[in-house]
Amino acid sequence: MISATPSVFDASLSRSGDVGIESFVDLHAPSVDYTYYGAGKVALRDGLAGLVEPGENVLVPAYLSPAVVEPLHDLGLESRFYAIKETLEPDFTDLERRMDDDTVAVMSVNYFGFPQPGLETFASLTDEYDCYHIDDNAHAPLSVDGETLLGTAGDLGVTTLRKLLPVPDGAVLYCRDEAVREAFEPSSLAGVSDRVAAADCRYVATSVAETVLGTSRSLHRSVEALLSDGTDDPSSVDPGSRYEATKAPMSRFSKAVADAADPGAIRSARRENYRAWQRALAGRDDVTIVYDRLPEGISPYEFPVRADEPDAFLAELEDCGVIGAHTWPILRQSVYGNEEYDIANRLSEELVVLPVHQGIETAAIEAAGDGLRR
Ligand SMILES: Cc1ncc(COP(=O)(O)O)c(C=O)c1O
C-alpha cells in the first residue's frame, strides 16, 4: 500500500544523530537567518509583521491552498490573487496589473518541490516596485536549485517540515534580506516548545498503528479516523480555523525527528521514487507528467500529473494500492469558479499528485505501475 505520508519508523531517520535539517540549511544557506515555527503560515506572519502596515496588499498565486492567505489577513493586509500559466509560471502581465503603491510583497511558490518557473523575474519585479519577495517553499525543504536552497531565494521565505518528515508540525522562517532581519521580532509562537504535547503522543500512536496495520486499507482508514485530531472534520476545514489551530511553536517531538533525519537519504529516496513513477506512467496517453526533468538537487514533494479523467485515474490508483494520491489544491472561495483564474481552476481539477516520500519502497511503485499498465 502506498500512503500519503511517511512513518516515524522510516530508515531515513538516522540513528547517529550527526545529520539533521539544521546542518543541511547551514551548508546550503550559511548567511541566511532561520527560525523554527509550528507552521509555515505562522512563520510567514512573524516574518512580515515588522515590515507591513494594515491596509497594504500582498500578491499571491491563485493556485494555492485556501489557508495560506490567513496570516496576511491576520496582519490587516489584503491578499490579491494573480493568475498563473499552465507551466505554473506566474502570468506576469496579470500580476503587474494588480500591483499598486500599497503592494508591500509578492509571493512565489515552489510547487511540488520544484522552483517556480519565472523565479528570477520576481527579483527584478520586486526591485522595480520596491517591495518584498516572499519565497513560499512549503513543499521543498531539501530542494537546492543550482547554488540556492529553495525558500531562500526571496527576501524572506518559509518551508514546511511537516510535508517532508513524519512529524505533526514544523516549519522554518528564512530571513535573507537585511531589512527583513532587522525588522524581525519573534513572537511567542516562534521556536520549539519545551514540552511534549498530547498531539505528539497521538501522532506517534497513529504511526504505530499504521505500521502494524499498514497492509489493510480499511483498517488504516478507521484507525486514522479514530486517532485523528479533527483535521478531517468538515467544521475544521474553514481556512481561518485551520490557521488559528496552527498557532503554536514547533513541537519537541518534531524537532527531535528533524534533528535525526538524514537529508541526503531522504532526497535520494524521493528522487528514486519520482523516477519510478515516470517509468510507470510513461506509456499513458491520458496522463501528462508535469515535470519531465528532475534536475540535480531537487527533492520532490510529490509526483504531479495532469489526468484527462482524474476521478477514474484516482480509482485506478486505489485499485493498485495507491491510497495517498489526490487532486491539489482546494481553492480559496474567491478563486474557485472565478473565470479570471481559469487555469488555476482547471489545474485544481486535473492535477493529481502521487506520493514519492521516503517511506515508500521503489518496488511498491513499480508493482503499482505493473497494475496501471494492465
Ligand atoms: C504552497 C503552500 N504554502 C504554504 C502552506 C502552509 O504551510 P503550513 O501548513 O506549514 O502552514 C501550504 C500548506 O498546505 C502550501 O501548500
Coordinates of C-alpha atoms and ligand atoms in Angstrom, one line a residue:
M1 CA 0.0 0.0 0.0
I2 CA 1.3 3.4 -0.9
S3 CA 0.2 6.0 1.6
A4 CA 0.3 9.8 1.5
T5 CA 2.9 10.4 4.3
P6 CA 6.0 8.7 5.6
S7 CA 6.1 7.0 9.0
V8 CA 8.1 7.9 12.0
F9 CA 9.7 4.4 11.8
D10 CA 11.4 5.0 8.5
A11 CA 15.0 4.1 7.9
S12 CA 15.8 7.6 6.6
L13 CA 15.8 8.8 10.2
S14 CA 19.4 8.3 11.1
R15 CA 20.5 6.7 14.3
S16 CA 23.8 8.5 14.6
G17 CA 22.3 11.9 15.1
D18 CA 25.1 13.6 13.3
V19 CA 23.0 14.9 10.4
G20 CA 19.7 16.7 10.8
I21 CA 17.9 19.5 9.0
E22 CA 19.9 22.3 10.6
S23 CA 23.3 21.1 9.2
F24 CA 21.7 20.9 5.8
V25 CA 20.5 24.5 6.0
D26 CA 23.8 25.7 7.4
L27 CA 25.6 24.0 4.5
H28 CA 23.4 25.4 1.7
A29 CA 22.4 28.8 3.1
P30 CA 25.1 29.8 5.5
S31 CA 24.3 33.5 5.5
V32 CA 20.6 33.2 6.0
D33 CA 18.9 33.5 9.4
Y34 CA 16.3 30.9 10.2
T35 CA 13.8 30.3 13.0
Y36 CA 11.6 27.3 13.7
Y37 CA 7.8 27.5 13.9
G38 CA 4.9 25.1 14.2
A39 CA 3.6 26.1 10.8
G40 CA 4.7 27.9 7.7
K41 CA 1.6 30.2 7.9
V42 CA 2.6 31.4 11.4
A43 CA 6.2 31.8 10.2
L44 CA 5.0 34.0 7.4
R45 CA 3.0 36.1 9.7
D46 CA 6.0 36.7 12.0
G47 CA 8.4 37.3 9.1
L48 CA 6.1 40.0 7.7
A49 CA 4.9 41.6 10.9
G50 CA 7.7 44.2 11.3
L51 CA 7.6 45.1 7.6
V52 CA 4.0 45.9 6.8
E53 CA 1.2 48.3 7.7
P54 CA -2.5 47.3 7.8
G55 CA -4.2 48.2 4.5
E56 CA -1.2 47.3 2.3
N57 CA -1.6 44.3 0.0
V58 CA 0.3 41.1 -0.9
L59 CA 0.1 39.4 -4.3
V60 CA -0.1 35.6 -4.1
P61 CA -0.8 33.0 -6.8
A62 CA -4.4 31.9 -7.4
Y63 CA -3.3 28.3 -7.4
L64 CA -2.9 27.9 -3.7
S65 CA -4.3 26.2 -0.6
P66 CA -7.0 28.4 1.0
A67 CA -5.5 29.0 4.4
V68 CA -2.2 30.4 3.1
V69 CA -3.5 33.9 2.9
E70 CA -4.9 33.9 6.5
P71 CA -1.7 35.2 8.1
L72 CA -1.8 38.1 5.7
H73 CA -5.4 38.9 6.8
D74 CA -4.3 38.5 10.5
L75 CA -1.9 41.4 9.9
G76 CA -4.6 43.5 8.4
L77 CA -3.2 43.0 4.8
E78 CA -5.3 42.5 1.7
S79 CA -4.4 39.3 -0.3
R80 CA -4.6 39.7 -4.1
F81 CA -4.5 36.6 -6.3
Y82 CA -2.6 36.7 -9.5
A83 CA -3.2 34.3 -12.4
I84 CA -0.8 31.5 -13.3
K85 CA 0.1 29.8 -16.6
E86 CA -0.2 26.1 -17.4
T87 CA 3.5 25.8 -16.7
L88 CA 2.8 27.1 -13.1
E89 CA 4.7 30.2 -14.0
P90 CA 3.1 33.4 -12.9
D91 CA 1.1 35.3 -15.5
F92 CA 3.4 38.4 -15.0
T93 CA 1.1 40.7 -17.1
D94 CA -1.8 39.8 -14.7
L95 CA 0.5 40.1 -11.7
E96 CA 1.8 43.5 -12.6
R97 CA -1.7 44.8 -13.4
R98 CA -2.7 44.0 -9.8
M99 CA 0.2 45.8 -8.2
D100 CA -0.1 49.3 -6.9
D101 CA 1.6 51.7 -4.4
D102 CA 0.3 49.7 -1.5
T103 CA 1.8 46.5 -2.6
V104 CA 4.2 45.5 0.1
A105 CA 5.2 42.0 -1.1
V106 CA 4.8 39.4 -3.9
M107 CA 4.8 35.7 -3.2
S108 CA 6.2 33.0 -5.4
V109 CA 5.5 29.3 -4.7
N110 CA 7.9 26.4 -5.4
Y111 CA 5.2 23.8 -6.3
F112 CA 5.8 20.2 -5.5
G113 CA 9.5 20.7 -4.6
F114 CA 10.5 22.4 -7.9
P115 CA 11.5 26.0 -8.3
Q116 CA 8.5 28.0 -9.7
P117 CA 9.2 28.8 -13.3
G118 CA 10.0 32.6 -13.6
L119 CA 11.5 32.8 -10.2
E120 CA 14.3 35.1 -11.5
T121 CA 11.8 37.6 -12.9
F122 CA 10.4 38.1 -9.3
A123 CA 13.7 39.7 -8.2
S124 CA 13.6 42.3 -10.9
L125 CA 9.9 42.9 -10.4
T126 CA 10.2 43.4 -6.6
D127 CA 13.2 45.7 -7.2
E128 CA 11.3 47.8 -9.6
Y129 CA 8.3 48.1 -7.3
D130 CA 10.4 48.3 -4.2
C131 CA 8.5 45.5 -2.4
Y132 CA 9.5 42.3 -0.7
H133 CA 9.7 38.9 -2.4
I134 CA 8.3 36.1 -0.3
D135 CA 9.7 32.7 -1.4
D136 CA 7.0 30.2 -0.3
N137 CA 8.8 26.9 -0.2
A138 CA 6.3 24.9 1.9
H139 CA 6.7 22.0 -0.4
A140 CA 10.5 21.8 -0.8
P141 CA 12.6 22.0 2.4
L142 CA 15.5 20.0 0.8
S143 CA 15.5 21.3 -2.7
V144 CA 18.6 23.0 -3.9
D145 CA 18.3 24.9 -7.3
G146 CA 21.9 25.3 -8.5
E147 CA 23.5 27.1 -5.6
T148 CA 20.3 28.2 -4.0
L149 CA 18.4 26.4 -1.2
L150 CA 14.8 26.9 -2.2
G151 CA 13.0 29.1 0.3
T152 CA 16.0 31.4 0.5
A153 CA 15.6 33.0 -3.0
G154 CA 13.4 35.8 -1.7
D155 CA 13.9 38.5 0.9
L156 CA 12.1 36.1 3.3
G157 CA 10.8 32.6 2.9
V158 CA 9.1 29.7 4.6
T159 CA 9.4 26.0 4.3
T160 CA 7.3 23.3 5.9
L161 CA 9.0 20.3 7.6
R162 CA 5.6 18.6 8.1
K163 CA 5.5 18.0 4.4
L164 CA 8.9 16.3 4.4
L165 CA 9.1 14.4 7.6
P166 CA 6.8 12.1 9.7
V167 CA 6.0 14.9 12.1
P168 CA 2.8 16.6 13.3
D169 CA 4.1 20.1 12.7
G170 CA 7.2 22.1 12.0
A171 CA 8.3 24.9 9.7
V172 CA 11.2 27.3 9.2
L173 CA 11.2 31.0 8.5
Y174 CA 14.1 32.3 6.4
C175 CA 15.2 35.9 6.7
R176 CA 17.7 36.7 4.0
D177 CA 17.4 40.4 3.4
E178 CA 19.0 42.7 5.9
A179 CA 15.9 44.9 6.3
V180 CA 13.9 41.7 7.0
R181 CA 16.4 40.5 9.6
E182 CA 16.4 43.9 11.3
A183 CA 12.6 44.2 11.5
F184 CA 12.1 40.6 12.6
E185 CA 10.9 40.2 16.2
P186 CA 10.0 36.6 17.0
S187 CA 6.6 36.3 18.7
S188 CA 5.7 33.8 21.4
L189 CA 4.9 31.3 18.6
A190 CA 8.4 31.2 17.4
G191 CA 10.8 28.4 18.3
V192 CA 10.4 24.9 19.7
S193 CA 8.0 24.0 22.5
D194 CA 9.7 22.9 25.8
R195 CA 7.3 20.1 26.5
V196 CA 5.9 17.1 24.7
A197 CA 2.2 17.7 24.0
A198 CA -0.7 15.3 23.7
A199 CA -0.8 15.8 20.0
D200 CA 2.7 14.4 19.8
C201 CA 1.6 11.2 21.5
R202 CA -1.4 10.9 19.3
Y203 CA 0.8 11.3 16.3
V204 CA 3.1 8.6 17.3
A205 CA 0.2 6.3 18.2
T206 CA -1.1 6.8 14.6
S207 CA 2.3 6.0 13.2
V208 CA 2.5 2.8 15.3
A209 CA -1.0 1.8 14.2
E210 CA -0.2 2.4 10.6
T211 CA 2.9 0.4 10.8
V212 CA 1.1 -2.5 12.4
L213 CA -2.0 -2.3 10.2
G214 CA -0.3 -0.9 7.1
T215 CA -1.4 -3.7 4.8
S216 CA -5.1 -3.2 5.3
R217 CA -6.7 -0.2 3.6
S218 CA -9.9 -0.2 5.5
L219 CA -8.2 -0.7 8.9
H220 CA -5.8 2.0 8.0
R221 CA -8.6 4.4 7.4
S222 CA -10.6 3.6 10.5
V223 CA -7.5 3.9 12.7
E224 CA -6.8 7.2 11.1
A225 CA -10.3 8.4 11.9
L226 CA -10.2 7.2 15.5
L227 CA -6.9 8.9 16.2
S228 CA -7.5 11.9 14.0
D229 CA -7.0 15.3 15.6
G230 CA -10.1 16.7 13.9
T231 CA -8.5 17.9 10.7
D232 CA -10.8 15.7 8.6
D233 CA -13.8 17.1 10.4
P234 CA -15.6 19.5 7.9
S235 CA -16.0 22.0 10.7
S236 CA -12.3 22.4 10.9
V237 CA -11.9 22.9 7.1
D238 CA -12.6 26.6 7.4
P239 CA -9.3 28.3 6.5
G240 CA -9.5 30.8 9.4
S241 CA -9.9 28.0 12.0
R242 CA -7.2 26.0 10.3
Y243 CA -4.8 28.9 10.6
E244 CA -5.8 29.6 14.2
A245 CA -5.2 25.9 15.1
T246 CA -1.6 26.1 14.0
K247 CA -0.7 28.9 16.3
A248 CA 1.8 27.1 18.5
P249 CA 5.6 26.7 18.4
M250 CA 7.1 23.6 16.8
S251 CA 6.7 20.6 19.0
R252 CA 9.6 19.0 20.7
F253 CA 8.8 15.7 19.0
S254 CA 9.1 17.3 15.5
K255 CA 12.4 18.9 16.4
A256 CA 13.8 15.6 17.6
V257 CA 12.8 14.0 14.3
A258 CA 14.2 16.9 12.3
D259 CA 17.5 16.6 14.2
A260 CA 17.6 12.8 13.5
A261 CA 16.7 13.0 9.8
D262 CA 19.2 12.2 7.1
P263 CA 18.5 14.8 4.4
G264 CA 20.7 13.1 1.8
A265 CA 19.0 9.8 2.2
I266 CA 15.5 11.4 2.1
R267 CA 16.3 13.3 -1.0
S268 CA 17.7 10.3 -2.8
A269 CA 14.7 8.1 -1.9
R270 CA 12.3 10.7 -3.1
R271 CA 14.2 11.2 -6.4
E272 CA 14.3 7.4 -6.9
N273 CA 10.5 7.2 -6.3
Y274 CA 9.9 10.1 -8.6
R275 CA 11.8 8.3 -11.4
A276 CA 9.8 5.1 -10.7
W277 CA 6.5 7.0 -11.3
Q278 CA 8.0 8.5 -14.5
R279 CA 8.7 5.0 -15.8
A280 CA 5.3 3.6 -14.6
L281 CA 3.3 6.3 -16.4
A282 CA 5.4 6.9 -19.4
G283 CA 3.1 5.0 -21.7
R284 CA -0.2 6.6 -20.7
D285 CA -1.8 8.9 -23.2
D286 CA -4.4 10.1 -20.6
V287 CA -1.9 11.3 -18.1
T288 CA 0.6 14.1 -18.6
I289 CA 3.7 14.4 -16.4
V290 CA 4.1 17.9 -15.2
Y291 CA 7.8 18.0 -14.8
D292 CA 9.7 15.7 -17.2
R293 CA 13.0 16.7 -15.8
L294 CA 14.2 16.1 -12.3
P295 CA 17.2 18.5 -12.0
E296 CA 20.0 17.7 -9.7
G297 CA 19.4 19.0 -6.1
I298 CA 15.7 18.8 -6.3
S299 CA 13.8 16.9 -3.6
P300 CA 10.3 16.3 -5.0
Y301 CA 7.4 16.6 -2.6
E302 CA 5.0 14.7 -4.9
F303 CA 4.8 13.4 -8.4
P304 CA 2.3 15.7 -10.1
V305 CA 0.5 14.7 -13.3
R306 CA -2.5 16.1 -15.3
A307 CA -5.1 13.4 -15.8
D308 CA -7.8 13.6 -18.5
E309 CA -10.2 11.8 -16.2
P310 CA -8.9 12.5 -12.6
D311 CA -11.7 10.5 -10.8
A312 CA -11.2 7.4 -12.9
F313 CA -7.4 7.7 -12.6
L314 CA -7.6 8.0 -8.8
A315 CA -9.9 5.0 -8.6
E316 CA -7.5 3.0 -10.8
L317 CA -4.6 4.1 -8.5
E318 CA -6.5 3.0 -5.4
D319 CA -7.2 -0.4 -7.0
C320 CA -3.4 -0.7 -7.4
G321 CA -2.8 0.1 -3.7
V322 CA -2.0 3.8 -4.1
I323 CA -4.2 5.4 -1.4
G324 CA -2.1 8.6 -1.0
A325 CA -2.9 10.2 -4.3
H326 CA -5.3 13.2 -4.6
T327 CA -6.0 16.3 -6.6
W328 CA -4.5 19.6 -5.4
P329 CA -5.4 22.0 -4.1
I330 CA -8.9 23.1 -2.9
L331 CA -9.0 26.7 -4.0
R332 CA -9.9 29.7 -2.0
Q333 CA -13.6 30.7 -2.4
S334 CA -12.8 33.9 -4.2
V335 CA -10.8 31.9 -6.8
Y336 CA -12.9 28.9 -7.2
G337 CA -15.1 29.1 -10.3
N338 CA -13.7 32.6 -11.0
E339 CA -13.0 32.8 -14.7
E340 CA -10.2 35.3 -14.1
Y341 CA -8.4 32.3 -12.8
D342 CA -9.5 29.7 -15.3
I343 CA -6.1 27.9 -15.4
A344 CA -5.8 27.7 -11.6
N345 CA -9.4 26.2 -11.6
R346 CA -8.6 23.7 -14.4
L347 CA -5.4 22.6 -12.7
S348 CA -7.1 22.1 -9.4
E349 CA -9.5 19.7 -11.0
E350 CA -7.0 17.9 -13.3
L351 CA -3.8 17.8 -11.3
V352 CA -3.3 14.6 -9.4
V353 CA -0.3 14.3 -7.1
L354 CA 1.2 10.8 -6.3
P355 CA 3.3 10.2 -3.2
V356 CA 7.1 9.8 -3.5
H357 CA 8.0 10.0 0.1
Q358 CA 10.9 8.2 1.7
G359 CA 8.7 5.6 3.4
I360 CA 7.7 4.1 0.0
E361 CA 9.8 1.2 -1.4
T362 CA 10.5 1.9 -5.0
A363 CA 9.5 -1.7 -5.7
A364 CA 6.0 -0.8 -4.5
I365 CA 5.7 1.9 -7.1
E366 CA 7.0 -0.5 -9.8
A367 CA 4.3 -3.0 -8.7
A368 CA 1.6 -0.4 -8.9
G369 CA 3.0 0.6 -12.3
D370 CA 2.5 -3.0 -13.5
G371 CA -1.1 -2.9 -12.4
L372 CA -1.6 0.5 -14.1
R373 CA -0.2 -0.8 -17.4
R374 CA -2.6 -3.8 -17.5
Ligands
LIG1 C1 2.1 26.3 -1.1 C2 1.8 26.3 0.4 N1 2.3 27.3 1.1 C3 2.1 27.4 2.4 C4 1.5 26.4 3.1 C5 1.3 26.5 4.6 O1 2.2 25.7 5.3 P1 1.9 25.2 6.8 O2 0.8 24.1 6.7 O3 3.2 24.8 7.3 O4 1.3 26.4 7.5 C6 1.0 25.3 2.4 C7 0.3 24.2 3.1 O5 -0.5 23.5 2.7 C8 1.2 25.3 1.0 O6 0.7 24.2 0.2

